[in-house]
Amino acid sequence: MDFDGVRVLVVGDVMLDRYVSGSVRRISPEAPVPVVAVRRRWSVPGGAANVARNLLRLGVTARLTGLAGRDADGEELRAALAAEGLKDSLVYAPARRTTCKTRVLAQGQQMLRLDEELCAPPAAAELAALRERALELLPGCGAVVLSDYGKGVLLPDADGVSLCAAVTEAAEALGVPVLVDPKGGQWERYRGAQCVTPNSAEFMRACGEDAGAAPDAARRAALAARLCGDYAFARVLLTRGAKGMELYTGQGLLCRCPARAREVADVSGAGDTVVAVLAACVAKGLPWEESVRVANTAAGVVVGKTGTAPVTLSELRAALRENAENPKLFALPDLLEKVEDWRRKNETVVFTNGCFDLLHPGHVSLLRQSAAQGDHLIVGLNSDASVRRLKGPTRPIQDERSRAQVLAALNGVEAVILFDADTPLELIRAIRPDVLVKGSDYTEATVVGADLVRAAGGRVFLAALTPGCSTTGIVRKIDAGPQDGEPGN
């Protein structure tokens, strides 16, 4: 799957998502609140800007417009978008502040969120500028996303003029589908959309029901059909969290996708990922049912990440083929993103490496000792070409994919990455592990990458060896055949 040549326009509430991460070891003597020892700060594009960011990571050409203030947060957002490779198409409003959400994290959990925002419809001049910008960006796009966070950009102005209506009308004239990530219970402004993607609470509020109600399948289908009829929607994609997704038309249920079982780290931005991937697939020309299945897979990936984070194309591809291939085998860009996610939680990254051909008790012991040195163990695995250079033309016995699959099946191994060089030096330089592990037949002075790890504040651990265990010895025994007194095959 790829999205070469696909273009998607995103219109909506852009914001800056800021994070402050640290650890908690005590309660404040001034008040009964935890004290966070701050270790790291970062910020990323949020809201509609995160939808565009997700599109970019998929290889889609994303176009974005929304309102931002002429303030420090607006400049930071603009710089973050530029860093993502997104040309700045925002409308800057001097009288409006840039929406900023600051989340305080400790031990990987969100403790507090601070919102700085102005939730108000755009002024007439702002609305006119937004409309002009959106209609300039629309031609050539295969889909439009209206990303509504209730901050005002997609609300009607004082005269009842709606940016949603203007964009939907222009898109319909060009045959471009409009997808809406909605907010609130007043959906008239989304009239005529090809698809709206509410969560359960938003869905129930729009239907005039209790947001916490849990209707059965027949009732959900009836409510979705009513929404399609009331607002001329072609489809409603109901996102139900751990219960998966359901796609409805005015005639009833079109498809249901169960949630993929994953450890949930953070649901921030999951809705952005769903609508972005859905729009990308629809713009590519995939059927709606298939597009929903792909979006559901992407949602399963993104909830395993900390903070507002996009899904990359390679992650999506890996997740789509997860049942057939090794989900723990990473390409370097994806592994580095996973490592960054672990570091945001202040978790320790351990690295070891080897050929791991014909896995034996010595390998198992090394990996067990390695995993005990921190929170996450990465194993660098010599490629077949690398093993041949190191061990000779008859090795490896098992190819790299087989060796990677066996390693991934072991408890404690969280990631496997192949490398083609004779040593893992460049891999260590890129990953920057907190702990580097080799067997005790090495000294710290002879461990490749030890100086890099120590210079960055990490450490080297020399694991105890298991006597009499080596792949070379096993191969020699096999080559020698049965000895006297031993049974043959």
PDB file of N, CA and C in Angstrom, residues 203-238:
ATOM      1  N   PHE A 203     -21.949  10.636  19.100  1.00  0.00           N
ATOM      2  CA  PHE A 203     -23.045  10.025  18.349  1.00  0.00           C
ATOM      3  C   PHE A 203     -24.357  10.143  19.121  1.00  0.00           C
ATOM      4  N   MET A 204     -24.322   9.799  20.398  1.00  0.00           N
ATOM      5  CA  MET A 204     -25.543   9.828  21.199  1.00  0.00           C
ATOM      6  C   MET A 204     -26.034  11.263  21.402  1.00  0.00           C
ATOM      7  N   ARG A 205     -25.122  12.205  21.632  1.00  0.00           N
ATOM      8  CA  ARG A 205     -25.543  13.603  21.801  1.00  0.00           C
ATOM      9  C   ARG A 205     -26.201  14.131  20.529  1.00  0.00           C
ATOM     10  N   ALA A 206     -25.616  13.800  19.378  1.00  0.00           N
ATOM     11  CA  ALA A 206     -26.190  14.269  18.111  1.00  0.00           C
ATOM     12  C   ALA A 206     -27.581  13.695  17.882  1.00  0.00           C
ATOM     13  N   CYS A 207     -27.834  12.534  18.460  1.00  0.00           N
ATOM     14  CA  CYS A 207     -29.145  11.899  18.333  1.00  0.00           C
ATOM     15  C   CYS A 207     -30.125  12.378  19.407  1.00  0.00           C
ATOM     16  N   GLY A 208     -29.658  13.294  20.278  1.00  0.00           N
ATOM     17  CA  GLY A 208     -30.508  13.786  21.355  1.00  0.00           C
ATOM     18  C   GLY A 208     -30.671  12.813  22.484  1.00  0.00           C
ATOM     19  N   GLU A 209     -29.743  11.875  22.622  1.00  0.00           N
ATOM     20  CA  GLU A 209     -29.812  10.850  23.662  1.00  0.00           C
ATOM     21  C   GLU A 209     -28.769  11.118  24.743  1.00  0.00           C
ATOM     22  N   ASP A 210     -28.881  10.385  25.838  1.00  0.00           N
ATOM     23  CA  ASP A 210     -27.893  10.456  26.910  1.00  0.00           C
ATOM     24  C   ASP A 210     -26.538  10.004  26.370  1.00  0.00           C
ATOM     25  N   ALA A 211     -25.497  10.852  26.556  1.00  0.00           N
ATOM     26  CA  ALA A 211     -24.175  10.547  25.997  1.00  0.00           C
ATOM     27  C   ALA A 211     -23.596   9.263  26.563  1.00  0.00           C
ATOM     28  N   GLY A 212     -23.994   8.860  27.750  1.00  0.00           N
ATOM     29  CA  GLY A 212     -23.461   7.646  28.366  1.00  0.00           C
ATOM     30  C   GLY A 212     -24.274   6.401  28.089  1.00  0.00           C
ATOM     31  N   ALA A 213     -25.334   6.528  27.299  1.00  0.00           N
ATOM     32  CA  ALA A 213     -26.197   5.378  27.019  1.00  0.00           C
ATOM     33  C   ALA A 213     -25.461   4.356  26.146  1.00  0.00           C
ATOM     34  N   ALA A 214     -25.911   3.107  26.234  1.00  0.00           N
ATOM     35  CA  ALA A 214     -25.280   2.024  25.461  1.00  0.00           C
ATOM     36  C   ALA A 214     -26.365   1.259  24.703  1.00  0.00           C
ATOM     37  N   PRO A 215     -26.844   1.800  23.592  1.00  0.00           N
ATOM     38  CA  PRO A 215     -27.907   1.139  22.834  1.00  0.00           C
ATOM     39  C   PRO A 215     -27.420  -0.153  22.188  1.00  0.00           C
ATOM     40  N   ASP A 216     -28.352  -1.067  21.939  1.00  0.00           N
ATOM     41  CA  ASP A 216     -27.969  -2.325  21.289  1.00  0.00           C
ATOM     42  C   ASP A 216     -27.745  -2.094  19.797  1.00  0.00           C
ATOM     43  N   ALA A 217     -27.353  -3.156  19.086  1.00  0.00           N
ATOM     44  CA  ALA A 217     -26.965  -3.021  17.681  1.00  0.00           C
ATOM     45  C   ALA A 217     -28.111  -2.503  16.821  1.00  0.00           C
ATOM     46  N   ALA A 218     -29.313  -2.996  17.056  1.00  0.00           N
ATOM     47  CA  ALA A 218     -30.457  -2.557  16.248  1.00  0.00           C
ATOM     48  C   ALA A 218     -30.750  -1.079  16.482  1.00  0.00           C
ATOM     49  N   ARG A 219     -30.636  -0.646  17.734  1.00  0.00           N
ATOM     50  CA  ARG A 219     -30.893   0.760  18.053  1.00  0.00           C
ATOM     51  C   ARG A 219     -29.817   1.662  17.455  1.00  0.00           C
ATOM     52  N   ARG A 220     -28.555   1.231  17.493  1.00  0.00           N
ATOM     53  CA  ARG A 220     -27.484   2.028  16.888  1.00  0.00           C
ATOM     54  C   ARG A 220     -27.721   2.198  15.392  1.00  0.00           C
ATOM     55  N   ALA A 221     -28.130   1.124  14.734  1.00  0.00           N
ATOM     56  CA  ALA A 221     -28.391   1.197  13.295  1.00  0.00           C
ATOM     57  C   ALA A 221     -29.528   2.159  13.001  1.00  0.00           C
ATOM     58  N   ALA A 222     -30.558   2.126  13.831  1.00  0.00           N
ATOM     59  CA  ALA A 222     -31.700   3.021  13.625  1.00  0.00           C
ATOM     60  C   ALA A 222     -31.305   4.474  13.839  1.00  0.00           C
ATOM     61  N   LEU A 223     -30.495   4.733  14.868  1.00  0.00           N
ATOM     62  CA  LEU A 223     -30.054   6.102  15.140  1.00  0.00           C
ATOM     63  C   LEU A 223     -29.151   6.613  14.017  1.00  0.00           C
ATOM     64  N   ALA A 224     -28.259   5.756  13.526  1.00  0.00           N
ATOM     65  CA  ALA A 224     -27.370   6.161  12.438  1.00  0.00           C
ATOM     66  C   ALA A 224     -28.173   6.475  11.176  1.00  0.00           C
ATOM     67  N   ALA A 225     -29.187   5.657  10.890  1.00  0.00           N
ATOM     68  CA  ALA A 225     -30.033   5.909   9.717  1.00  0.00           C
ATOM     69  C   ALA A 225     -30.764   7.236   9.869  1.00  0.00           C
ATOM     70  N   ARG A 226     -31.186   7.540  11.088  1.00  0.00           N
ATOM     71  CA  ARG A 226     -31.881   8.812  11.326  1.00  0.00           C
ATOM     72  C   ARG A 226     -30.951   9.995  11.090  1.00  0.00           C
ATOM     73  N   LEU A 227     -29.701   9.880  11.540  1.00  0.00           N
ATOM     74  CA  LEU A 227     -28.732  10.960  11.308  1.00  0.00           C
ATOM     75  C   LEU A 227     -28.491  11.146   9.818  1.00  0.00           C
ATOM     76  N   CYS A 228     -28.350  10.043   9.083  1.00  0.00           N
ATOM     77  CA  CYS A 228     -28.140  10.135   7.634  1.00  0.00           C
ATOM     78  C   CYS A 228     -29.312  10.842   6.968  1.00  0.00           C
ATOM     79  N   GLY A 229     -30.527  10.532   7.410  1.00  0.00           N
ATOM     80  CA  GLY A 229     -31.707  11.168   6.840  1.00  0.00           C
ATOM     81  C   GLY A 229     -31.841  12.627   7.216  1.00  0.00           C
ATOM     82  N   ASP A 230     -31.577  12.932   8.492  1.00  0.00           N
ATOM     83  CA  ASP A 230     -31.742  14.312   8.973  1.00  0.00           C
ATOM     84  C   ASP A 230     -30.748  15.274   8.353  1.00  0.00           C
ATOM     85  N   TYR A 231     -29.509  14.806   8.106  1.00  0.00           N
ATOM     86  CA  TYR A 231     -28.447  15.713   7.676  1.00  0.00           C
ATOM     87  C   TYR A 231     -27.873  15.375   6.299  1.00  0.00           C
ATOM     88  N   ALA A 232     -28.513  14.487   5.592  1.00  0.00           N
ATOM     89  CA  ALA A 232     -28.079  14.108   4.238  1.00  0.00           C
ATOM     90  C   ALA A 232     -26.649  13.570   4.224  1.00  0.00           C
ATOM     91  N   PHE A 233     -26.300  12.812   5.267  1.00  0.00           N
ATOM     92  CA  PHE A 233     -25.003  12.142   5.281  1.00  0.00           C
ATOM     93  C   PHE A 233     -25.093  10.871   4.436  1.00  0.00           C
ATOM     94  N   ALA A 234     -24.018  10.565   3.733  1.00  0.00           N
ATOM     95  CA  ALA A 234     -23.972   9.287   3.025  1.00  0.00           C
ATOM     96  C   ALA A 234     -23.636   8.152   3.981  1.00  0.00           C
ATOM     97  N   ARG A 235     -22.802   8.452   5.000  1.00  0.00           N
ATOM     98  CA  ARG A 235     -22.328   7.414   5.916  1.00  0.00           C
ATOM     99  C   ARG A 235     -22.060   8.006   7.301  1.00  0.00           C
ATOM    100  N   VAL A 236     -22.155   7.150   8.292  1.00  0.00           N
ATOM    101  CA  VAL A 236     -21.720   7.460   9.661  1.00  0.00           C
ATOM    102  C   VAL A 236     -20.769   6.356  10.099  1.00  0.00           C
ATOM    103  N   LEU A 237     -19.541   6.722  10.459  1.00  0.00           N
ATOM    104  CA  LEU A 237     -18.593   5.757  11.012  1.00  0.00           C
ATOM    105  C   LEU A 237     -18.555   5.964  12.523  1.00  0.00           C
ATOM    106  N   LEU A 238     -19.141   5.046  13.247  1.00  0.00           N
ATOM    107  CA  LEU A 238     -19.199   5.125  14.708  1.00  0.00           C
ATOM    108  C   LEU A 238     -17.959   4.451  15.286  1.00  0.00           C
TER     109      LEU A 238
END
